[in-house]
Structures are given as structure tokens and as C-alpha cells.
Amino acid sequence: MRRRLRSPRDIDAFGRLVAALRVHLEQRHPANDAERAIAESMRAHEVPVDAARRMLQTFDAMPRRARLTLLGDVADPGFVPAERTPERPERTAQPVTLTVSSTVLARLGRLIDTGAVATGDVREEMLDEQTDAPPVYTINYRGLWCEDETTWDWVSWADEIYVITSAVHVEGGANVVRTERHPVAEDDRWYEDVDSDEARLGPVAACWHGRADTVSLTAVVMEHDMGDPDAYREEIDALVKAALAVLAYFYPPAALAQLLSSTITDAVNWLLDTADDPIETQTVVHSSGMLEALSTSYRATYLGEGQRHTGLEYHFLTNHAGGGARYVLGFEVLRDPEHLPEGPFL
């Protein structure tokens, strides 16, 4: 597919990301304290140099006129963002849409009513009776449903799809990133011959595991042509780590999740090569209260258009549209120690 370049949703954050990658690759020296701090954070996050180099090569190979028109000064290899102090953030988080079943909503309402959760905080009622510790949660990818296949693929009449997930939480004051490719099998790195109104279930595989007040999960749906899914997994992992290094310096934690979503979407459009086609990137954010509600509810089954049974079970969904395609991904949340779900409630 020919790349459809567009102006970044957040030109400030995207410009800082590109500049940080250039400093990381030592294409120029840090110009101020902010760039020095971000460079140190990127080293601490172990942002892969090879992945960063591939992304900047893709960016610099873009038509110069398009870069200048859509990006302005950011297109210049010597671009240095204006320095701001982290004490004066200029962004706040916007609401993130999450698709869950009515059972989960009912369970969350009861947890709030009983005081077990409030504004995402862990309350005493959620603690393990024996260890007095918060529960451990696991987010699993369960599969996908194709509402409509892509219209840009002239090579075949069906899609070849894979998914990359990247989860972020804070542990010990540091951001921890886990990035996975789905399906996880070594021999089958994408789903073959995906047509409209078809499901691909499993392999069920973990995207994230741990204890956290908040976890964000970014999911990218890709249509395979000639690229390497594992190379894209590495690049998206590098993008998330680099973006966190930039955003965490300038913005408060409450704004990071939404800003990460827009920055990764911009970066996928501008920095990944076009051997495979990104359909759409979505990010969801779960508080500990939402994780508790999800993990203590029964899974629902997604119904396609016309109430079509899909077999895709889920606690929450992400929706991805692009290139004429529409895909739905299903995820579940497990709890340790296990808690018997309540309901189902109609």
C-alpha cells in the first residue's frame, strides 16, 4: 500500500520523539538539559539502536516536500525542539474509550458501591486474605474477528493479519514495557486467508502480567505483505520505550496514556516502512479497579453485524478500522488468586 502521509495528531510530541531518536543514534549531540535527560532515559529503557536506525532511515527517505509541508521544522535533521520545564506541563489526558460487556459494567458498579474500588484505587476488600497483598493480573489476547477485509490488497482476495501489543505499567518508579506479536507461534507468524465475517481464535497468549495501579495496552493490527512481523514488533517496542522517555520528562503521569496513544499512532504512520500495512492503532488504559471488575466477571461472546455469532470471547475489545477493513480484537483479564465471577447478570 502507498503510505498515506498526514499531519501528526500531536506535532510537539512527535517532533520531540524524532529529535530524541537522532540524539540516541548520535546523529547530533544533546542541545539542552531536557535532551540529555531524555537520552539517558532511552539508554535506561534499552531502546534498540538497530530499530531506531531503521525508523529514521524510513523517515529521512520520505519525500522532502511532503515532510516540509506536513511537519515544518521537524523535517530538518538538525531540528531541536524548544526546551520547556517539566513543572509546566501543557497537556492533559483525554478520555479513552473502552468496549466491555454489560456484565463487566454491572460488576464495576457493585465494586464502586461497596467501596472495594474508587477512582481506580485498590481498597482493602481487593487484598488477598492470606498475604494481605494486591492480586496479580494477567491480560491475555484471545483472537480477532474480521468485520470487513482490506480493500487495498490487490495481491489476494483475503487478508494476512497479525497483531502487535505493547503494555506499559510503572514498577518501582520506572516504566516497564512488554511487547508481543500475535499469533505467538514461531511457524505461523500471521493469520492467513482472513475474509470478512471470519474469526481467528487464539493462540491465547499473555500481553501483560503484574500488579499495577494503571496499565496501558496498545494494539496495532497489521496486514502482512512482504515485511517481517518480528522486526515490526521490535520497532514498535522501541517506539513505545522512546516515546515514554520523551513524554515522561514533559508531562504528568495522568496524561501519559492518552499522549502515548497519539504519539505511537503518529510514529507508526511516519517511521515504519511500508512492506506491511498498519490498519489502525488503539490504546486502552485500565486502572486497578477496572482490572478487578474485568477479572471477576464472566467473559462475553462478541456478536458481529446482524447478531452473528463469532465465537470470540472477551472481557474487553479494541476496534481497528483502516484501508476499508474493520477488525475487532478480544482480550481477557485473569486474577491470581482466582475470584469466582459473579453473575451473569442480564
mmCIF file of C-alpha atoms in Angstrom:
data_model
loop_
_atom_site.group_PDB
_atom_site.id
_atom_site.type_symbol
_atom_site.label_atom_id
_atom_site.label_comp_id
_atom_site.label_asym_id
_atom_site.label_seq_id
_atom_site.Cartn_x
_atom_site.Cartn_y
_atom_site.Cartn_z
ATOM 1 C CA MET A 1 0.000 0.000 0.000
ATOM 2 C CA ARG A 2 1.189 3.505 -0.752
ATOM 3 C CA ARG A 3 1.730 5.372 2.501
ATOM 4 C CA ARG A 4 -0.948 7.969 3.231
ATOM 5 C CA LEU A 5 1.017 10.694 4.976
ATOM 6 C CA ARG A 6 -0.903 13.060 7.231
ATOM 7 C CA SER A 7 -0.079 15.694 9.807
ATOM 8 C CA PRO A 8 0.695 14.230 13.235
ATOM 9 C CA ARG A 9 -2.048 14.416 15.827
ATOM 10 C CA ASP A 10 0.485 15.941 18.237
ATOM 11 C CA ILE A 11 3.303 17.633 16.300
ATOM 12 C CA ASP A 12 5.060 18.706 19.512
ATOM 13 C CA ALA A 13 5.351 15.170 20.938
ATOM 14 C CA PHE A 14 6.179 13.650 17.543
ATOM 15 C CA GLY A 15 8.895 16.235 16.875
ATOM 16 C CA ARG A 16 10.467 15.552 20.267
ATOM 17 C CA LEU A 17 10.403 11.808 19.549
ATOM 18 C CA VAL A 18 12.184 12.216 16.201
ATOM 19 C CA ALA A 19 14.771 14.536 17.778
ATOM 20 C CA ALA A 20 15.341 12.072 20.629
ATOM 21 C CA LEU A 21 15.937 9.230 18.170
ATOM 22 C CA ARG A 22 18.578 11.327 16.360
ATOM 23 C CA VAL A 23 20.357 12.017 19.631
ATOM 24 C CA HIS A 24 20.088 8.329 20.579
ATOM 25 C CA LEU A 25 21.816 7.408 17.304
ATOM 26 C CA GLU A 26 24.430 10.130 17.917
ATOM 27 C CA GLN A 27 23.485 11.942 14.710
ATOM 28 C CA ARG A 28 23.848 15.089 16.799
ATOM 29 C CA HIS A 29 24.723 15.992 20.392
ATOM 30 C CA PRO A 30 22.067 16.834 23.004
ATOM 31 C CA ALA A 31 21.301 20.546 22.815
ATOM 32 C CA ASN A 32 19.995 21.139 26.346
ATOM 33 C CA ASP A 33 19.259 19.546 29.718
ATOM 34 C CA ALA A 34 15.949 18.109 28.510
ATOM 35 C CA GLU A 35 17.590 16.266 25.630
ATOM 36 C CA ARG A 36 20.347 14.979 27.903
ATOM 37 C CA ALA A 37 17.807 13.629 30.394
ATOM 38 C CA ILE A 38 15.737 12.008 27.645
ATOM 39 C CA ALA A 39 18.842 10.427 26.096
ATOM 40 C CA GLU A 40 19.749 8.923 29.462
ATOM 41 C CA SER A 41 16.209 7.598 29.879
ATOM 42 C CA MET A 42 16.309 5.988 26.431
ATOM 43 C CA ARG A 43 19.558 4.251 27.342
ATOM 44 C CA ALA A 44 17.975 3.069 30.591
ATOM 45 C CA HIS A 45 14.991 1.710 28.605
ATOM 46 C CA GLU A 46 17.476 -0.045 26.281
ATOM 47 C CA VAL A 47 15.882 1.329 23.106
ATOM 48 C CA PRO A 48 17.414 -0.887 20.341
ATOM 49 C CA VAL A 49 19.800 1.098 18.175
ATOM 50 C CA ASP A 50 19.140 -1.025 15.069
ATOM 51 C CA ALA A 51 15.388 -0.472 15.303
ATOM 52 C CA ALA A 52 15.867 3.270 15.860
ATOM 53 C CA ARG A 53 18.176 3.443 12.829
ATOM 54 C CA ARG A 54 15.651 1.670 10.566
ATOM 55 C CA MET A 55 12.909 4.055 11.630
ATOM 56 C CA LEU A 56 14.933 7.193 10.975
ATOM 57 C CA GLN A 57 16.065 5.827 7.620
ATOM 58 C CA THR A 58 12.411 5.374 6.696
ATOM 59 C CA PHE A 59 11.597 8.902 7.891
ATOM 60 C CA ASP A 60 14.500 10.559 6.057
ATOM 61 C CA ALA A 61 13.607 8.699 2.845
ATOM 62 C CA MET A 62 10.157 10.348 2.758
ATOM 63 C CA PRO A 63 9.659 12.942 0.007
ATOM 64 C CA ARG A 64 11.215 16.155 1.307
ATOM 65 C CA ARG A 65 8.350 18.333 0.080
ATOM 66 C CA ALA A 66 5.784 16.207 1.958
ATOM 67 C CA ARG A 67 7.863 16.322 5.129
ATOM 68 C CA LEU A 68 8.262 20.106 4.964
ATOM 69 C CA THR A 69 4.587 20.667 4.186
ATOM 70 C CA LEU A 70 3.217 18.419 6.938
ATOM 71 C CA LEU A 71 5.931 18.700 9.583
ATOM 72 C CA GLY A 72 7.645 22.051 9.110
ATOM 73 C CA ASP A 73 10.893 22.344 11.087
ATOM 74 C CA VAL A 74 10.587 18.746 12.358
ATOM 75 C CA ALA A 75 11.619 17.594 8.856
ATOM 76 C CA ASP A 76 15.085 19.168 9.303
ATOM 77 C CA PRO A 77 17.704 16.621 10.518
ATOM 78 C CA GLY A 78 19.117 19.338 12.768
ATOM 79 C CA PHE A 79 15.753 20.180 14.365
ATOM 80 C CA VAL A 80 15.985 20.988 18.093
ATOM 81 C CA PRO A 81 12.667 21.273 19.989
ATOM 82 C CA ALA A 82 12.123 24.258 22.231
ATOM 83 C CA GLU A 83 13.032 23.428 25.825
ATOM 84 C CA ARG A 84 10.281 23.502 28.426
ATOM 85 C CA THR A 85 10.455 22.829 32.127
ATOM 86 C CA PRO A 86 8.653 19.667 33.301
ATOM 87 C CA GLU A 87 6.978 21.701 36.071
ATOM 88 C CA ARG A 88 4.712 23.349 33.475
ATOM 89 C CA PRO A 89 3.002 20.576 31.503
ATOM 90 C CA GLU A 90 0.946 21.695 28.513
ATOM 91 C CA ARG A 91 -1.184 18.559 28.033
ATOM 92 C CA THR A 92 -3.860 16.741 29.972
ATOM 93 C CA ALA A 93 -5.298 13.319 29.298
ATOM 94 C CA GLN A 94 -8.486 12.892 27.292
ATOM 95 C CA PRO A 95 -10.946 10.046 27.989
ATOM 96 C CA VAL A 96 -10.021 6.686 26.446
ATOM 97 C CA THR A 97 -12.938 4.665 25.027
ATOM 98 C CA LEU A 98 -13.161 1.052 26.247
ATOM 99 C CA THR A 99 -15.606 -1.594 24.980
ATOM 100 C CA VAL A 100 -16.751 -4.011 27.699
ATOM 101 C CA SER A 101 -19.815 -6.173 28.277
ATOM 102 C CA SER A 102 -22.809 -5.174 30.394
ATOM 103 C CA THR A 103 -21.715 -7.828 32.924
ATOM 104 C CA VAL A 104 -18.429 -6.002 33.490
ATOM 105 C CA LEU A 105 -20.199 -2.661 33.877
ATOM 106 C CA ALA A 106 -22.552 -4.178 36.450
ATOM 107 C CA ARG A 107 -19.624 -5.707 38.342
ATOM 108 C CA LEU A 108 -17.696 -2.402 38.325
ATOM 109 C CA GLY A 109 -20.778 -0.599 39.630
ATOM 110 C CA ARG A 110 -21.090 -3.039 42.533
ATOM 111 C CA LEU A 111 -17.390 -2.696 43.387
ATOM 112 C CA ILE A 112 -17.767 1.082 43.489
ATOM 113 C CA ASP A 113 -20.998 0.894 45.521
ATOM 114 C CA THR A 114 -19.375 -1.341 48.140
ATOM 115 C CA GLY A 115 -16.232 0.784 48.337
ATOM 116 C CA ALA A 116 -13.994 -2.010 47.025
ATOM 117 C CA VAL A 117 -12.708 0.368 44.359
ATOM 118 C CA ALA A 118 -12.835 4.114 43.958
ATOM 119 C CA THR A 119 -11.257 6.163 41.178
ATOM 120 C CA GLY A 120 -9.022 3.218 40.313
ATOM 121 C CA ASP A 121 -7.544 2.758 43.824
ATOM 122 C CA VAL A 122 -7.090 -0.667 45.437
ATOM 123 C CA ARG A 123 -9.204 -0.988 48.577
ATOM 124 C CA GLU A 124 -8.926 -3.454 51.448
ATOM 125 C CA GLU A 125 -11.680 -5.678 50.049
ATOM 126 C CA MET A 126 -9.469 -6.492 46.996
ATOM 127 C CA LEU A 127 -6.453 -7.649 49.040
ATOM 128 C CA ASP A 128 -5.585 -11.320 49.383
ATOM 129 C CA GLU A 129 -6.794 -12.574 52.781
ATOM 130 C CA GLN A 130 -3.645 -14.657 53.447
ATOM 131 C CA THR A 131 -0.849 -12.446 52.083
ATOM 132 C CA ASP A 132 -2.540 -9.036 52.502
ATOM 133 C CA ALA A 133 -1.172 -8.219 49.043
ATOM 134 C CA PRO A 134 -2.945 -6.857 45.961
ATOM 135 C CA PRO A 135 -3.924 -9.515 43.417
ATOM 136 C CA VAL A 136 -1.791 -10.217 40.368
ATOM 137 C CA TYR A 137 -3.499 -9.771 36.989
ATOM 138 C CA THR A 138 -2.803 -11.141 33.512
ATOM 139 C CA ILE A 139 -4.135 -9.658 30.276
ATOM 140 C CA ASN A 140 -4.460 -12.291 27.562
ATOM 141 C CA TYR A 141 -5.064 -11.817 23.845
ATOM 142 C CA ARG A 142 -7.791 -14.274 22.727
ATOM 143 C CA GLY A 143 -8.222 -13.669 18.995
ATOM 144 C CA LEU A 144 -9.896 -11.463 16.395
ATOM 145 C CA TRP A 145 -12.990 -11.056 14.249
ATOM 146 C CA CYS A 146 -12.925 -9.558 10.754
ATOM 147 C CA GLU A 147 -15.997 -7.448 10.022
ATOM 148 C CA ASP A 148 -14.551 -6.333 6.660
ATOM 149 C CA GLU A 149 -11.266 -7.204 4.966
ATOM 150 C CA THR A 150 -8.981 -4.603 3.407
ATOM 151 C CA THR A 151 -9.709 -3.085 0.013
ATOM 152 C CA TRP A 152 -6.109 -2.050 -0.743
ATOM 153 C CA ASP A 153 -4.619 -5.551 -1.162
ATOM 154 C CA TRP A 154 -4.620 -6.307 -4.887
ATOM 155 C CA VAL A 155 -2.367 -9.360 -4.465
ATOM 156 C CA SER A 156 -5.024 -11.626 -2.944
ATOM 157 C CA TRP A 157 -8.715 -11.752 -2.148
ATOM 158 C CA ALA A 158 -8.062 -12.229 1.582
ATOM 159 C CA ASP A 159 -6.002 -10.604 4.334
ATOM 160 C CA GLU A 160 -2.958 -11.909 6.145
ATOM 161 C CA ILE A 161 -3.208 -10.394 9.600
ATOM 162 C CA TYR A 162 -1.080 -10.177 12.701
ATOM 163 C CA VAL A 163 -1.312 -8.103 15.867
ATOM 164 C CA ILE A 164 1.361 -6.399 17.955
ATOM 165 C CA THR A 165 0.536 -5.495 21.560
ATOM 166 C CA SER A 166 2.635 -3.312 23.851
ATOM 167 C CA ALA A 167 1.734 -2.984 27.540
ATOM 168 C CA VAL A 168 3.151 -0.368 29.910
ATOM 169 C CA HIS A 169 2.997 -0.125 33.698
ATOM 170 C CA VAL A 170 5.044 1.553 36.405
ATOM 171 C CA GLU A 171 7.105 -0.609 38.737
ATOM 172 C CA GLY A 172 9.452 0.831 41.331
ATOM 173 C CA GLY A 173 9.070 4.283 39.804
ATOM 174 C CA ALA A 174 10.157 3.100 36.323
ATOM 175 C CA ASN A 175 8.079 2.387 33.219
ATOM 176 C CA VAL A 176 8.077 -1.309 32.271
ATOM 177 C CA VAL A 177 7.246 -2.254 28.657
ATOM 178 C CA ARG A 178 6.199 -5.668 27.311
ATOM 179 C CA THR A 179 5.658 -6.045 23.544
ATOM 180 C CA GLU A 180 4.318 -9.220 21.898
ATOM 181 C CA ARG A 181 3.377 -10.477 18.431
ATOM 182 C CA HIS A 182 0.153 -12.440 17.886
ATOM 183 C CA PRO A 183 -0.194 -15.192 16.876
ATOM 184 C CA VAL A 184 2.729 -16.221 19.043
ATOM 185 C CA ALA A 185 3.646 -19.402 17.157
ATOM 186 C CA GLU A 186 7.117 -19.385 15.597
ATOM 187 C CA ASP A 187 5.980 -21.137 12.406
ATOM 188 C CA ASP A 188 2.731 -19.184 11.938
ATOM 189 C CA ARG A 189 3.591 -15.520 12.366
ATOM 190 C CA TRP A 190 0.324 -14.245 10.865
ATOM 191 C CA TYR A 191 -3.214 -15.443 10.201
ATOM 192 C CA GLU A 192 -3.618 -16.497 6.562
ATOM 193 C CA ASP A 193 -6.620 -16.050 4.258
ATOM 194 C CA VAL A 194 -8.742 -13.902 6.569
ATOM 195 C CA ASP A 195 -12.034 -12.957 4.900
ATOM 196 C CA SER A 196 -14.915 -10.758 6.025
ATOM 197 C CA ASP A 197 -17.119 -12.353 8.718
ATOM 198 C CA GLU A 198 -14.387 -14.726 9.868
ATOM 199 C CA ALA A 199 -12.747 -15.282 13.248
ATOM 200 C CA ARG A 200 -9.242 -16.312 14.163
ATOM 201 C CA LEU A 201 -9.274 -17.635 17.725
ATOM 202 C CA GLY A 202 -6.042 -17.968 19.690
ATOM 203 C CA PRO A 203 -3.441 -18.921 20.409
ATOM 204 C CA VAL A 204 -4.424 -17.390 23.755
ATOM 205 C CA ALA A 205 -1.303 -15.599 24.939
ATOM 206 C CA ALA A 206 -0.322 -13.123 27.651
ATOM 207 C CA CYS A 207 0.190 -9.450 26.787
ATOM 208 C CA TRP A 208 0.883 -8.324 30.351
ATOM 209 C CA HIS A 209 1.261 -9.779 33.857
ATOM 210 C CA GLY A 210 1.753 -7.984 37.141
ATOM 211 C CA ARG A 211 0.459 -5.700 39.898
ATOM 212 C CA ALA A 212 -0.124 -2.088 38.929
ATOM 213 C CA ASP A 213 -2.371 0.851 39.700
ATOM 214 C CA THR A 214 -2.655 1.503 35.958
ATOM 215 C CA VAL A 215 -1.664 -0.404 32.826
ATOM 216 C CA SER A 216 -1.966 0.833 29.251
ATOM 217 C CA LEU A 217 -2.227 -1.589 26.340
ATOM 218 C CA THR A 218 -1.523 -0.506 22.757
ATOM 219 C CA ALA A 219 -2.682 -2.851 19.984
ATOM 220 C CA VAL A 220 -1.604 -2.480 16.336
ATOM 221 C CA VAL A 221 -3.342 -4.531 13.640
ATOM 222 C CA MET A 222 -1.085 -5.187 10.623
ATOM 223 C CA GLU A 223 -1.828 -6.624 7.168
ATOM 224 C CA HIS A 224 1.136 -8.699 6.021
ATOM 225 C CA ASP A 225 2.581 -8.265 2.533
ATOM 226 C CA MET A 226 6.362 -8.640 2.421
ATOM 227 C CA GLY A 227 7.550 -7.409 5.817
ATOM 228 C CA ASP A 228 8.915 -9.200 8.882
ATOM 229 C CA PRO A 229 6.410 -9.217 11.782
ATOM 230 C CA ASP A 230 9.173 -9.705 14.346
ATOM 231 C CA ALA A 231 11.087 -6.698 13.023
ATOM 232 C CA TYR A 232 7.905 -4.616 13.407
ATOM 233 C CA ARG A 233 7.482 -5.973 16.932
ATOM 234 C CA GLU A 234 10.989 -4.745 17.723
ATOM 235 C CA GLU A 235 10.339 -1.341 16.161
ATOM 236 C CA ILE A 236 7.039 -0.819 17.987
ATOM 237 C CA ASP A 237 8.730 -1.858 21.243
ATOM 238 C CA ALA A 238 11.429 0.736 20.523
ATOM 239 C CA LEU A 239 8.798 3.365 19.671
ATOM 240 C CA VAL A 240 6.914 2.828 22.931
ATOM 241 C CA LYS A 241 10.088 2.971 25.034
ATOM 242 C CA ALA A 242 11.385 6.058 23.236
ATOM 243 C CA ALA A 243 8.009 7.811 23.444
ATOM 244 C CA LEU A 244 7.813 7.090 27.179
ATOM 245 C CA ALA A 245 11.262 8.587 27.683
ATOM 246 C CA VAL A 246 10.150 11.782 25.920
ATOM 247 C CA LEU A 247 6.658 12.115 27.365
ATOM 248 C CA ALA A 248 7.581 11.228 30.958
ATOM 249 C CA TYR A 249 10.011 14.169 31.056
ATOM 250 C CA PHE A 250 7.500 16.798 29.972
ATOM 251 C CA TYR A 251 4.064 15.587 31.086
ATOM 252 C CA PRO A 252 2.438 14.344 34.309
ATOM 253 C CA PRO A 253 1.681 10.618 34.699
ATOM 254 C CA ALA A 254 -2.070 11.178 34.338
ATOM 255 C CA ALA A 255 -1.555 12.447 30.776
ATOM 256 C CA LEU A 256 0.908 9.798 29.593
ATOM 257 C CA ALA A 257 -1.516 7.091 28.485
ATOM 258 C CA GLN A 258 -3.513 9.235 26.060
ATOM 259 C CA LEU A 259 -0.429 11.054 24.800
ATOM 260 C CA LEU A 260 1.280 7.713 24.233
ATOM 261 C CA SER A 261 -1.650 6.602 22.086
ATOM 262 C CA SER A 262 -1.479 9.589 19.728
ATOM 263 C CA THR A 263 2.323 9.596 19.596
ATOM 264 C CA ILE A 264 2.552 5.896 18.693
ATOM 265 C CA THR A 265 -0.155 6.348 16.045
ATOM 266 C CA ASP A 266 1.844 9.215 14.504
ATOM 267 C CA ALA A 267 5.094 7.252 14.703
ATOM 268 C CA VAL A 268 3.636 4.137 13.055
ATOM 269 C CA ASN A 269 2.466 6.315 10.158
ATOM 270 C CA TRP A 270 5.787 8.132 9.684
ATOM 271 C CA LEU A 271 8.542 5.830 10.942
ATOM 272 C CA LEU A 272 7.602 2.253 9.990
ATOM 273 C CA ASP A 273 8.356 1.142 6.447
ATOM 274 C CA THR A 274 5.558 0.106 4.076
ATOM 275 C CA ALA A 275 6.419 -3.556 3.436
ATOM 276 C CA ASP A 276 3.427 -4.357 5.689
ATOM 277 C CA ASP A 277 0.354 -2.187 6.178
ATOM 278 C CA PRO A 278 -0.801 -0.874 9.582
ATOM 279 C CA ILE A 279 -4.616 -0.903 9.708
ATOM 280 C CA GLU A 280 -5.088 1.037 12.948
ATOM 281 C CA THR A 281 -3.515 1.553 16.368
ATOM 282 C CA GLN A 282 -5.627 1.690 19.525
ATOM 283 C CA THR A 283 -4.673 2.173 23.175
ATOM 284 C CA VAL A 284 -6.778 1.311 26.234
ATOM 285 C CA VAL A 285 -5.993 2.150 29.854
ATOM 286 C CA HIS A 286 -7.010 0.031 32.845
ATOM 287 C CA SER A 287 -6.997 1.160 36.467
ATOM 288 C CA SER A 288 -6.657 -1.459 39.181
ATOM 289 C CA GLY A 289 -10.382 -1.095 39.764
ATOM 290 C CA MET A 290 -11.179 -1.898 36.148
ATOM 291 C CA LEU A 291 -8.785 -4.870 36.205
ATOM 292 C CA GLU A 292 -10.647 -6.158 39.277
ATOM 293 C CA ALA A 293 -14.033 -5.720 37.602
ATOM 294 C CA LEU A 294 -12.884 -7.413 34.396
ATOM 295 C CA SER A 295 -11.184 -10.347 36.112
ATOM 296 C CA THR A 296 -14.154 -11.095 38.371
ATOM 297 C CA SER A 297 -16.730 -11.106 35.551
ATOM 298 C CA TYR A 298 -17.687 -13.793 33.076
ATOM 299 C CA ARG A 299 -16.405 -13.435 29.524
ATOM 300 C CA ALA A 300 -18.952 -12.369 26.927
ATOM 301 C CA THR A 301 -19.086 -13.551 23.297
ATOM 302 C CA TYR A 302 -18.767 -10.904 20.610
ATOM 303 C CA LEU A 303 -21.660 -10.697 18.165
ATOM 304 C CA GLY A 304 -20.906 -9.415 14.684
ATOM 305 C CA GLU A 305 -23.195 -7.458 12.402
ATOM 306 C CA GLY A 306 -26.698 -8.898 12.332
ATOM 307 C CA GLN A 307 -26.060 -10.563 15.719
ATOM 308 C CA ARG A 308 -23.761 -13.053 14.012
ATOM 309 C CA HIS A 309 -22.130 -15.489 16.463
ATOM 310 C CA THR A 310 -18.340 -15.176 16.221
ATOM 311 C CA GLY A 311 -17.001 -17.472 18.941
ATOM 312 C CA LEU A 312 -14.707 -14.645 20.123
ATOM 313 C CA GLU A 313 -14.919 -14.474 23.932
ATOM 314 C CA TYR A 314 -13.736 -11.340 25.709
ATOM 315 C CA HIS A 315 -13.635 -9.179 28.788
ATOM 316 C CA PHE A 316 -12.827 -6.122 26.680
ATOM 317 C CA LEU A 317 -12.420 -5.309 22.986
ATOM 318 C CA THR A 318 -10.400 -2.982 20.786
ATOM 319 C CA ASN A 319 -11.733 -1.855 17.395
ATOM 320 C CA HIS A 320 -9.492 -1.151 14.393
ATOM 321 C CA ALA A 321 -10.506 0.348 11.041
ATOM 322 C CA GLY A 322 -8.426 1.358 8.024
ATOM 323 C CA GLY A 323 -7.933 0.614 4.343
ATOM 324 C CA GLY A 324 -11.559 -0.487 4.086
ATOM 325 C CA ALA A 325 -11.034 -3.075 6.841
ATOM 326 C CA ARG A 326 -12.645 -3.405 10.263
ATOM 327 C CA TYR A 327 -11.183 -5.737 12.859
ATOM 328 C CA VAL A 328 -12.193 -6.467 16.461
ATOM 329 C CA LEU A 329 -9.683 -7.882 18.968
ATOM 330 C CA GLY A 330 -10.747 -9.758 22.104
ATOM 331 C CA PHE A 331 -8.864 -9.738 25.426
ATOM 332 C CA GLU A 332 -9.422 -11.315 28.832
ATOM 333 C CA VAL A 333 -8.150 -10.437 32.312
ATOM 334 C CA LEU A 334 -7.257 -13.198 34.797
ATOM 335 C CA ARG A 335 -6.756 -12.788 38.546
ATOM 336 C CA ASP A 336 -4.417 -14.541 40.977
ATOM 337 C CA PRO A 337 -5.745 -15.564 43.432
ATOM 338 C CA GLU A 338 -8.729 -16.529 41.328
ATOM 339 C CA HIS A 339 -12.068 -15.000 42.240
ATOM 340 C CA LEU A 340 -15.276 -16.718 41.113
ATOM 341 C CA PRO A 341 -17.112 -14.333 38.777
ATOM 342 C CA GLU A 342 -20.491 -13.044 39.807
ATOM 343 C CA GLY A 343 -23.495 -13.294 37.553
ATOM 344 C CA PRO A 344 -24.100 -13.473 34.733
ATOM 345 C CA PHE A 345 -26.461 -10.520 35.058
ATOM 346 C CA LEU A 346 -28.916 -9.506 32.372
#
